[in-house]
Structure formats: structure tokens, C-alpha cells
Amino acid sequence: MAGMYEYNHAGAKIKAMKAGLLQQEDYERLIRMPSVQEAALYLKSSTCYREALKDLREDNIHRGHLEILLYRSMAEDADKISHYVSGYEKELFYHIYTDREIEDIKRMLRFLRLGRPLTEMDTETLFRDQRSQVDFEKCLAAKTEAELIEGLKATIYYPPLKALLSEKGTLPIFDAEMTLDYYGDLEIIRRIQNFKMQAAEGLAMKMFGSRFDYRNILYIYRGRRYYNLPKEILYRYLVPLYYRISKQEIQDMIEAATVEDVVRIADQSFYGRIFDLRRKGRGLAFQRFMRKEWLHLMNAHPFGLASILGYLLLKEIEIRDITVIIEGIRYSVISSMDLTKEIAFPLSGKEGESSGH
């Protein structure tokens, strides 16, 4: 039982940081803002993002730049929290960097595939951080896909990408992106499985388990529906962890005769009550479900690993919500009422959690 309370001393810190997350009033004000500039000014002056956005120019806001600044604030939070933990538990908090690195590598690959030099990229939209294992200076100097891979030589991404490189020095982009996602998830699983405390390992699996389930389900569905991927490819990139959906159900989805059968199996699984594969809003429905799950685990283990991880995961969803609101205001394509349906935060106020600023 002692393991459950190893992180007791982090409790007050996490509680204070969680209190800084946006509340219902903040979301309602943001959605009502008449311009992107005023929304950004509100974030800079009245929320926990003051420091992160201090150098942001409200008159020239690029979505990618804003998003990266918000993610950097999340990374800074992870760095503060990491002082309370050690070993593989500490490493797990840096999944943030792995996720951002993977997205940046994908963007660089796509840029090169379009025949454009990486020197033309807006580097302010890259996550570039001192803790990153990616040497961005070397990567951005690459003129070909092969050179980009060589720039990743000191990273965990080099071996799998190098193996995909053709004799002509090009990559199959779909396989490359799937490989990056796959190895990113494997890295999280590796860190969790190396935890010294069984109780902490179990909690971490609860925090990430549904993420892996969702990835596998969506990967199979998209692979079958849009790419007609062969079974061997579908099996190759499965995350080897099954939380609320069984290995047999996943195999049945791969072996199913039709896409309709894939959907039917997903509908009959635990996740059938959470999202509908046929609907565009499945990602948002899943995020709303996970948000409730994480809040439940944080309340059940307020001084444990779940509280620490939960805070970071909640902030990740919050950043996504902010980005959606900013883009909605920018293009004026949705009314305030519609915009409330596009974010994970429950503006109905029914969720019951409130921490106040």
C-alpha cells in the first residue's frame, strides 16, 4: 500500500496546478470573443497561459505557433512535476515530447514529399525544446528524405525509419507515419512496464489503456475502409496492449469480411457506447469519455500517480479545445452554440468538477 502514496508530497503542487486549468466561465468568455486578437489577449491576461503567451503578438496569430506555445507550457508543467518522481515514472511524463517530436517529423517528411526545402518551414510551429532528442538544426538542413532520416540517427526513430527507406532514398509516407505512431506508443508501454511499483503500473495502464484501444480500433477501421490494407500490415502496427477490448475482438476486426462487419464488432465492444466509427465526431466523443475517466481516477487517487498523469492529460485536451475555439472565431464558421459542441469541456456544467482560479 505504501507504493500508492509514494507521490503524496506532489499532491499540493498538482492541486494548485489543476486549479489553474480553464473553468466554465473562461470557456464561455472565449467563445463569445468577437476576434482572435481579443481571445488571445484574454488567454494572456487572465489564465494560466500568461507566461507561455507573453511574447505572442495578438495582431499576427498563427494557429501552429499558438499551439506550440501552449504545448510548451504543458512541457514546462511536466518538468516541474518531474522533480517529485524518479526513474521510469519520471520518464513517462515526457511522452509529451515524444508525441510532439513525432508530429514534427511527420510534418518535415510531408514538406519534403511536396518538393519543398525544409528551410521554408515556419520553425516557430515546431516544438523544438532543449529536452528533445531530435537535432532540429541537422534535420532542417536535410534536402531529401534520406538526409532527414540520417539527421535522426541519435533518436529512437532512426532504426524503424531507416528500415523503410527504399533504394531510391524515399519513404512510403503512410508506413512511415504508422511506424512513428507505433513506436511512440511502444515507448510509453515500455516505460510503464518498467515501473517498480505494481500499483503505479496498474494506474498508468488505466490512464493510457483506452488510448491504445482507440488507436487500434481506428487504425483497423481506417486501414480497411480507406486504404484496403492487407491483414499482415494491419497486424504489424497493432499496439500490443488490450485494455477494454479483447485481443480476440481486435483480431476479429482484422479478419472481418467487410468494413460493415468491422463496425459491427466495434459497436458490440465496450467502446460501442462511447463513439460511433461511422460518425465524424468519434474523436471528440472519445476525448470527452477520457476526460471523465481521468477526472474519476484523479479523484480516487488524489495524491498518487493518477493525479499527476491526469493533470497533464487534461491539459492536453484543454489545449485542443483552445485551438478549436480560436479557429472557430478566426473563420466565423460556427455560432457560439455550435462551438460548444466542438470542445471536450462540458459547458453544461454537469460534470461536477470545479477547482476555481
GROMACS .gro file of C-alpha atoms in nm:
model
  357
    1MET     CA    1   0.000   0.000   0.000
    2ALA     CA    2   0.295   0.229   0.055
    3GLY     CA    3   0.353   0.248  -0.320
    4MET     CA    4   0.017   0.415  -0.369
    5TYR     CA    5   0.135   0.708  -0.160
    6GLU     CA    6   0.488   0.747  -0.294
    7TYR     CA    7   0.388   1.076  -0.455
    8ASN     CA    8   0.199   1.224  -0.160
    9HIS     CA    9   0.435   1.522  -0.148
   10ALA     CA   10   0.328   1.618  -0.503
   11GLY     CA   11  -0.039   1.644  -0.403
   12ALA     CA   12  -0.043   2.013  -0.311
   13LYS     CA   13   0.153   2.108  -0.623
   14ILE     CA   14  -0.084   1.919  -0.853
   15LYS     CA   15  -0.389   2.062  -0.677
   16ALA     CA   16  -0.260   2.415  -0.733
   17MET     CA   17  -0.178   2.348  -1.098
   18LYS     CA   18  -0.516   2.185  -1.161
   19ALA     CA   19  -0.683   2.494  -1.016
   20GLY     CA   20  -0.520   2.690  -1.297
   21LEU     CA   21  -0.695   2.497  -1.572
   22LEU     CA   22  -0.968   2.684  -1.758
   23GLN     CA   23  -1.310   2.685  -1.595
   24GLN     CA   24  -1.659   2.712  -1.743
   25GLU     CA   25  -1.653   3.093  -1.719
   26ASP     CA   26  -1.326   3.104  -1.916
   27TYR     CA   27  -1.466   2.890  -2.196
   28GLU     CA   28  -1.786   3.093  -2.213
   29ARG     CA   29  -1.588   3.417  -2.237
   30LEU     CA   30  -1.355   3.279  -2.504
   31ILE     CA   31  -1.642   3.155  -2.719
   32ARG     CA   32  -1.808   3.499  -2.703
   33MET     CA   33  -1.493   3.684  -2.811
   34PRO     CA   34  -1.551   3.883  -3.132
   35SER     CA   35  -1.196   3.833  -3.264
   36VAL     CA   36  -0.893   3.609  -3.238
   37GLN     CA   37  -0.694   3.905  -3.104
   38GLU     CA   38  -0.929   3.956  -2.810
   39ALA     CA   39  -0.939   3.583  -2.736
   40ALA     CA   40  -0.559   3.570  -2.732
   41LEU     CA   41  -0.543   3.878  -2.511
   42TYR     CA   42  -0.780   3.712  -2.264
   43LEU     CA   43  -0.561   3.398  -2.254
   44LYS     CA   44  -0.253   3.617  -2.198
   45SER     CA   45  -0.403   3.832  -1.924
   46SER     CA   46  -0.649   3.615  -1.734
   47THR     CA   47  -0.542   3.249  -1.746
   48CYS     CA   48  -0.258   3.015  -1.654
   49TYR     CA   49  -0.110   3.074  -2.001
   50ARG     CA   50   0.013   3.425  -1.916
   51GLU     CA   51   0.379   3.328  -1.912
   52ALA     CA   52   0.360   3.094  -2.211
   53LEU     CA   53   0.197   3.359  -2.432
   54LYS     CA   54   0.383   3.666  -2.307
   55ASP     CA   55   0.568   3.713  -2.637
   56LEU     CA   56   0.270   3.633  -2.860
   57ARG     CA   57   0.165   3.920  -3.087
   58GLU     CA   58  -0.212   3.941  -3.090
   59ASP     CA   59  -0.211   4.112  -3.431
   60ASN     CA   60  -0.039   3.819  -3.603
   61ILE     CA   61  -0.151   3.486  -3.457
   62HIS     CA   62  -0.066   3.172  -3.649
   63ARG     CA   63  -0.251   2.859  -3.534
   64GLY     CA   64   0.062   2.643  -3.537
   65HIS     CA   65   0.264   2.897  -3.338
   66LEU     CA   66  -0.010   2.940  -3.076
   67GLU     CA   67  -0.049   2.564  -3.042
   68ILE     CA   68   0.324   2.513  -2.991
   69LEU     CA   69   0.339   2.785  -2.723
   70LEU     CA   70   0.053   2.614  -2.540
   71TYR     CA   71   0.222   2.274  -2.565
   72ARG     CA   72   0.546   2.423  -2.435
   73SER     CA   73   0.360   2.543  -2.127
   74MET     CA   74   0.243   2.185  -2.080
   75ALA     CA   75   0.602   2.062  -2.116
   76GLU     CA   76   0.715   2.313  -1.854
   77ASP     CA   77   0.447   2.177  -1.621
   78ALA     CA   78   0.576   1.824  -1.683
   79ASP     CA   79   0.926   1.942  -1.598
   80LYS     CA   80   0.806   2.092  -1.267
   81ILE     CA   81   0.618   1.774  -1.178
   82SER     CA   82   0.912   1.552  -1.270
   83HIS     CA   83   1.101   1.679  -0.965
   84TYR     CA   84   0.863   1.475  -0.748
   85VAL     CA   85   0.924   1.141  -0.919
   86SER     CA   86   1.217   0.936  -1.045
   87GLY     CA   87   1.317   0.655  -1.280
   88TYR     CA   88   1.074   0.527  -1.541
   89GLU     CA   89   0.788   0.705  -1.367
   90LYS     CA   90   0.968   1.033  -1.438
   91GLU     CA   91   1.037   0.931  -1.798
   92LEU     CA   92   0.668   0.866  -1.858
   93PHE     CA   93   0.584   1.234  -1.816
   94TYR     CA   94   0.799   1.306  -2.117
   95HIS     CA   95   0.558   1.125  -2.350
   96ILE     CA   96   0.462   1.484  -2.430
   97TYR     CA   97   0.794   1.533  -2.606
   98THR     CA   98   0.763   1.203  -2.792
   99ASP     CA   99   0.417   1.297  -2.920
  100ARG     CA  100   0.532   1.641  -3.036
  101GLU     CA  101   0.854   1.506  -3.191
  102ILE     CA  102   0.656   1.253  -3.392
  103GLU     CA  103   0.422   1.522  -3.523
  104ASP     CA  104   0.719   1.740  -3.622
  105ILE     CA  105   0.892   1.453  -3.804
  106LYS     CA  106   0.570   1.380  -3.994
  107ARG     CA  107   0.544   1.744  -4.097
  108MET     CA  108   0.903   1.752  -4.220
  109LEU     CA  109   0.850   1.434  -4.421
  110ARG     CA  110   0.535   1.574  -4.582
  111PHE     CA  111   0.713   1.901  -4.659
  112LEU     CA  112   0.992   1.718  -4.841
  113ARG     CA  113   0.744   1.497  -5.024
  114LEU     CA  114   0.585   1.814  -5.166
  115GLY     CA  115   0.925   1.905  -5.307
  116ARG     CA  116   0.977   2.199  -5.074
  117PRO     CA  117   1.302   2.262  -4.883
  118LEU     CA  118   1.275   2.247  -4.505
  119THR     CA  119   1.436   2.591  -4.487
  120GLU     CA  120   1.096   2.726  -4.596
  121MET     CA  121   0.921   2.578  -4.291
  122ASP     CA  122   0.794   2.811  -4.023
  123THR     CA  123   1.020   2.687  -3.744
  124GLU     CA  124   0.808   2.867  -3.484
  125THR     CA  125   0.546   2.595  -3.539
  126LEU     CA  126   0.795   2.320  -3.445
  127PHE     CA  127   0.809   2.202  -3.085
  128ARG     CA  128   1.190   2.241  -3.064
  129ASP     CA  129   1.283   2.203  -2.699
  130GLN     CA  130   1.611   2.154  -2.513
  131ARG     CA  131   1.484   1.821  -2.378
  132SER     CA  132   1.403   1.689  -2.725
  133GLN     CA  133   1.621   1.408  -2.859
  134VAL     CA  134   1.574   1.541  -3.213
  135ASP     CA  135   1.855   1.759  -3.352
  136PHE     CA  136   1.638   2.007  -3.541
  137GLU     CA  137   1.932   2.201  -3.683
  138LYS     CA  138   2.057   1.887  -3.853
  139CYS     CA  139   1.709   1.776  -3.963
  140LEU     CA  140   1.611   2.114  -4.108
  141ALA     CA  141   1.928   2.114  -4.319
  142ALA     CA  142   1.811   1.793  -4.492
  143LYS     CA  143   1.729   1.822  -4.862
  144THR     CA  144   1.597   1.468  -4.905
  145GLU     CA  145   1.403   1.212  -4.705
  146ALA     CA  146   1.720   1.003  -4.672
  147GLU     CA  147   1.910   1.301  -4.528
  148LEU     CA  148   1.627   1.369  -4.284
  149ILE     CA  149   1.647   1.011  -4.157
  150GLU     CA  150   2.024   1.047  -4.113
  151GLY     CA  151   1.952   1.359  -3.908
  152LEU     CA  152   1.751   1.137  -3.673
  153LYS     CA  153   2.037   0.893  -3.622
  154ALA     CA  154   2.070   0.960  -3.248
  155THR     CA  155   1.699   0.901  -3.182
  156ILE     CA  156   1.466   0.606  -3.128
  157TYR     CA  157   1.303   0.690  -3.462
  158TYR     CA  158   1.609   0.616  -3.675
  159PRO     CA  159   1.612   0.232  -3.686
  160PRO     CA  160   1.246   0.181  -3.791
  161LEU     CA  161   1.252   0.465  -4.046
  162LYS     CA  162   1.587   0.357  -4.189
  163ALA     CA  163   1.441   0.009  -4.244
  164LEU     CA  164   1.162   0.160  -4.458
  165LEU     CA  165   1.393   0.363  -4.681
  166SER     CA  166   1.389   0.245  -5.043
  167GLU     CA  167   1.694   0.207  -5.267
  168LYS     CA  168   1.592   0.536  -5.429
  169GLY     CA  169   1.609   0.710  -5.091
  170THR     CA  170   1.236   0.763  -5.046
  171LEU     CA  171   0.989   0.656  -4.779
  172PRO     CA  172   0.636   0.520  -4.807
  173ILE     CA  173   0.475   0.809  -4.616
  174PHE     CA  174   0.180   0.611  -4.482
  175ASP     CA  175   0.408   0.336  -4.347
  176ALA     CA  176   0.648   0.594  -4.205
  177GLU     CA  177   0.372   0.775  -4.016
  178MET     CA  178   0.223   0.450  -3.887
  179THR     CA  179   0.569   0.337  -3.775
  180LEU     CA  180   0.628   0.662  -3.586
  181ASP     CA  181   0.293   0.635  -3.405
  182TYR     CA  182   0.355   0.268  -3.330
  183TYR     CA  183   0.700   0.323  -3.181
  184GLY     CA  184   0.575   0.622  -2.982
  185ASP     CA  185   0.311   0.403  -2.819
  186LEU     CA  186   0.559   0.120  -2.763
  187GLU     CA  187   0.785   0.367  -2.582
  188ILE     CA  188   0.503   0.459  -2.342
  189ILE     CA  189   0.429   0.089  -2.276
  190ARG     CA  190   0.798   0.016  -2.219
  191ARG     CA  191   0.823   0.289  -1.958
  192ILE     CA  192   0.508   0.177  -1.780
  193GLN     CA  193   0.615  -0.188  -1.770
  194ASN     CA  194   0.944  -0.087  -1.609
  195PHE     CA  195   0.771   0.077  -1.313
  196LYS     CA  196   0.899  -0.055  -0.981
  197MET     CA  197   0.558  -0.040  -0.813
  198GLN     CA  198   0.285  -0.271  -0.937
  199ALA     CA  199   0.014  -0.033  -0.814
  200ALA     CA  200   0.165   0.258  -1.008
  201GLU     CA  201   0.197   0.041  -1.319
  202GLY     CA  202  -0.170  -0.055  -1.293
  203LEU     CA  203  -0.280   0.307  -1.259
  204ALA     CA  204  -0.067   0.417  -1.553
  205MET     CA  205  -0.218   0.142  -1.767
  206LYS     CA  206  -0.565   0.267  -1.673
  207MET     CA  207  -0.465   0.619  -1.777
  208PHE     CA  208  -0.331   0.510  -2.117
  209GLY     CA  209  -0.511   0.180  -2.185
  210SER     CA  210  -0.814   0.324  -2.362
  211ARG     CA  211  -0.585   0.544  -2.573
  212PHE     CA  212  -0.421   0.229  -2.710
  213ASP     CA  213  -0.758   0.060  -2.762
  214TYR     CA  214  -0.890   0.361  -2.954
  215ARG     CA  215  -0.578   0.379  -3.167
  216ASN     CA  216  -0.607   0.011  -3.263
  217ILE     CA  217  -0.981   0.034  -3.340
  218LEU     CA  218  -0.946   0.349  -3.551
  219TYR     CA  219  -0.636   0.218  -3.727
  220ILE     CA  220  -0.812  -0.102  -3.834
  221TYR     CA  221  -1.125   0.085  -3.943
  222ARG     CA  222  -0.935   0.342  -4.149
  223GLY     CA  223  -0.698   0.081  -4.287
  224ARG     CA  224  -0.986  -0.133  -4.405
  225ARG     CA  225  -1.216   0.145  -4.528
  226TYR     CA  226  -0.982   0.396  -4.690
  227TYR     CA  227  -0.661   0.209  -4.775
  228ASN     CA  228  -0.770  -0.153  -4.820
  229LEU     CA  229  -0.463  -0.257  -4.621
  230PRO     CA  230  -0.368  -0.626  -4.623
  231LYS     CA  231  -0.402  -0.818  -4.297
  232GLU     CA  232  -0.026  -0.851  -4.246
  233ILE     CA  233   0.010  -0.470  -4.242
  234LEU     CA  234  -0.281  -0.432  -4.001
  235TYR     CA  235  -0.125  -0.684  -3.764
  236ARG     CA  236   0.219  -0.525  -3.797
  237TYR     CA  237   0.123  -0.191  -3.646
  238LEU     CA  238  -0.115  -0.304  -3.372
  239VAL     CA  239  -0.026  -0.173  -3.028
  240PRO     CA  240   0.029  -0.496  -2.830
  241LEU     CA  241  -0.189  -0.396  -2.535
  242TYR     CA  242  -0.560  -0.463  -2.488
  243TYR     CA  243  -0.745  -0.285  -2.210
  244ARG     CA  244  -1.123  -0.271  -2.255
  245ILE     CA  245  -1.134  -0.454  -2.585
  246SER     CA  246  -1.001  -0.808  -2.608
  247LYS     CA  247  -0.727  -0.934  -2.835
  248GLN     CA  248  -0.986  -1.164  -2.993
  249GLU     CA  249  -1.216  -0.871  -3.077
  250ILE     CA  250  -0.926  -0.687  -3.240
  251GLN     CA  251  -0.832  -0.997  -3.440
  252ASP     CA  252  -1.195  -1.040  -3.545
  253MET     CA  253  -1.197  -0.681  -3.675
  254ILE     CA  254  -0.890  -0.752  -3.888
  255GLU     CA  255  -1.027  -1.082  -4.017
  256ALA     CA  256  -1.380  -0.946  -4.078
  257ALA     CA  257  -1.515  -0.998  -4.428
  258THR     CA  258  -1.637  -0.639  -4.473
  259VAL     CA  259  -1.596  -0.291  -4.328
  260GLU     CA  260  -1.956  -0.317  -4.206
  261ASP     CA  261  -1.851  -0.620  -4.001
  262VAL     CA  262  -1.563  -0.419  -3.855
  263VAL     CA  263  -1.809  -0.152  -3.743
  264ARG     CA  264  -2.047  -0.413  -3.602
  265ILE     CA  265  -1.770  -0.568  -3.387
  266ALA     CA  266  -1.667  -0.223  -3.261
  267ASP     CA  267  -2.031  -0.140  -3.183
  268GLN     CA  268  -2.065  -0.457  -2.976
  269SER     CA  269  -1.747  -0.387  -2.778
  270PHE     CA  270  -1.718  -0.168  -2.468
  271TYR     CA  271  -1.646   0.131  -2.692
  272GLY     CA  272  -1.971   0.097  -2.885
  273ARG     CA  273  -2.137   0.304  -2.613
  274ILE     CA  274  -1.866   0.571  -2.632
  275PHE     CA  275  -1.836   0.654  -3.003
  276ASP     CA  276  -1.968   0.555  -3.344
  277LEU     CA  277  -1.700   0.474  -3.601
  278ARG     CA  278  -1.929   0.595  -3.878
  279ARG     CA  279  -1.956   0.948  -3.736
  280LYS     CA  280  -1.704   1.230  -3.775
  281GLY     CA  281  -1.739   1.327  -3.410
  282ARG     CA  282  -1.593   0.999  -3.282
  283GLY     CA  283  -1.264   1.161  -3.178
  284LEU     CA  284  -1.437   1.427  -2.972
  285ALA     CA  285  -1.671   1.169  -2.816
  286PHE     CA  286  -1.367   0.965  -2.715
  287GLN     CA  287  -1.192   1.270  -2.566
  288ARG     CA  288  -1.498   1.354  -2.360
  289PHE     CA  289  -1.508   0.997  -2.232
  290MET     CA  290  -1.138   1.001  -2.143
  291ARG     CA  291  -1.171   1.336  -1.969
  292LYS     CA  292  -1.433   1.189  -1.737
  293GLU     CA  293  -1.220   0.878  -1.683
  294TRP     CA  294  -0.913   1.079  -1.587
  295LEU     CA  295  -1.111   1.304  -1.351
  296HIS     CA  296  -1.255   0.994  -1.184
  297LEU     CA  297  -0.909   0.841  -1.137
  298MET     CA  298  -0.768   1.171  -1.010
  299ASN     CA  299  -1.045   1.198  -0.751
  300ALA     CA  300  -0.997   0.834  -0.647
  301HIS     CA  301  -0.618   0.877  -0.613
  302PRO     CA  302  -0.569   1.249  -0.532
  303PHE     CA  303  -0.213   1.208  -0.407
  304GLY     CA  304  -0.091   0.939  -0.644
  305LEU     CA  305   0.048   0.891  -0.990
  306ALA     CA  306  -0.303   0.913  -1.139
  307SER     CA  307  -0.337   1.271  -1.021
  308ILE     CA  308  -0.003   1.370  -1.173
  309LEU     CA  309  -0.064   1.199  -1.508
  310GLY     CA  310  -0.426   1.307  -1.512
  311TYR     CA  311  -0.335   1.674  -1.486
  312LEU     CA  312  -0.109   1.655  -1.792
  313LEU     CA  313  -0.365   1.461  -1.992
  314LEU     CA  314  -0.642   1.708  -1.900
  315LYS     CA  315  -0.422   1.997  -2.007
  316GLU     CA  316  -0.357   1.828  -2.340
  317ILE     CA  317  -0.731   1.815  -2.407
  318GLU     CA  318  -0.765   2.176  -2.290
  319ILE     CA  319  -0.506   2.287  -2.546
  320ARG     CA  320  -0.702   2.112  -2.817
  321ASP     CA  321  -1.020   2.290  -2.700
  322ILE     CA  322  -0.849   2.630  -2.706
  323THR     CA  323  -0.720   2.568  -3.059
  324VAL     CA  324  -1.069   2.470  -3.178
  325ILE     CA  325  -1.220   2.786  -3.026
  326ILE     CA  326  -0.954   3.013  -3.177
  327GLU     CA  327  -1.004   2.861  -3.522
  328GLY     CA  328  -1.382   2.887  -3.487
  329ILE     CA  329  -1.352   3.257  -3.407
  330ARG     CA  330  -1.099   3.313  -3.687
  331TYR     CA  331  -1.318   3.174  -3.963
  332SER     CA  332  -1.656   3.262  -3.809
  333VAL     CA  333  -1.791   2.936  -3.944
  334ILE     CA  334  -1.978   2.829  -3.633
  335SER     CA  335  -2.205   3.006  -3.391
  336SER     CA  336  -2.132   3.016  -3.019
  337MET     CA  337  -2.391   2.746  -2.961
  338ASP     CA  338  -2.236   2.516  -3.223
  339LEU     CA  339  -1.886   2.582  -3.091
  340THR     CA  340  -1.980   2.444  -2.751
  341LYS     CA  341  -2.044   2.113  -2.927
  342GLU     CA  342  -1.692   2.106  -3.070
  343ILE     CA  343  -1.496   2.105  -2.743
  344ALA     CA  344  -1.442   1.837  -2.480
  345PHE     CA  345  -1.510   2.061  -2.181
  346PRO     CA  346  -1.874   2.010  -2.068
  347LEU     CA  347  -2.021   2.360  -2.080
  348SER     CA  348  -2.346   2.220  -1.943
  349GLY     CA  349  -2.164   2.213  -1.609
  350LYS     CA  350  -2.289   1.862  -1.535
  351GLU     CA  351  -1.951   1.706  -1.477
  352GLY     CA  352  -1.925   1.827  -1.122
  353GLU     CA  353  -1.559   1.919  -1.108
  354SER     CA  354  -1.462   2.271  -1.024
  355SER     CA  355  -1.136   2.398  -0.895
  356GLY     CA  356  -1.162   2.771  -0.950
  357HIS     CA  357  -0.886   3.012  -1.047
   0.00000   0.00000   0.00000
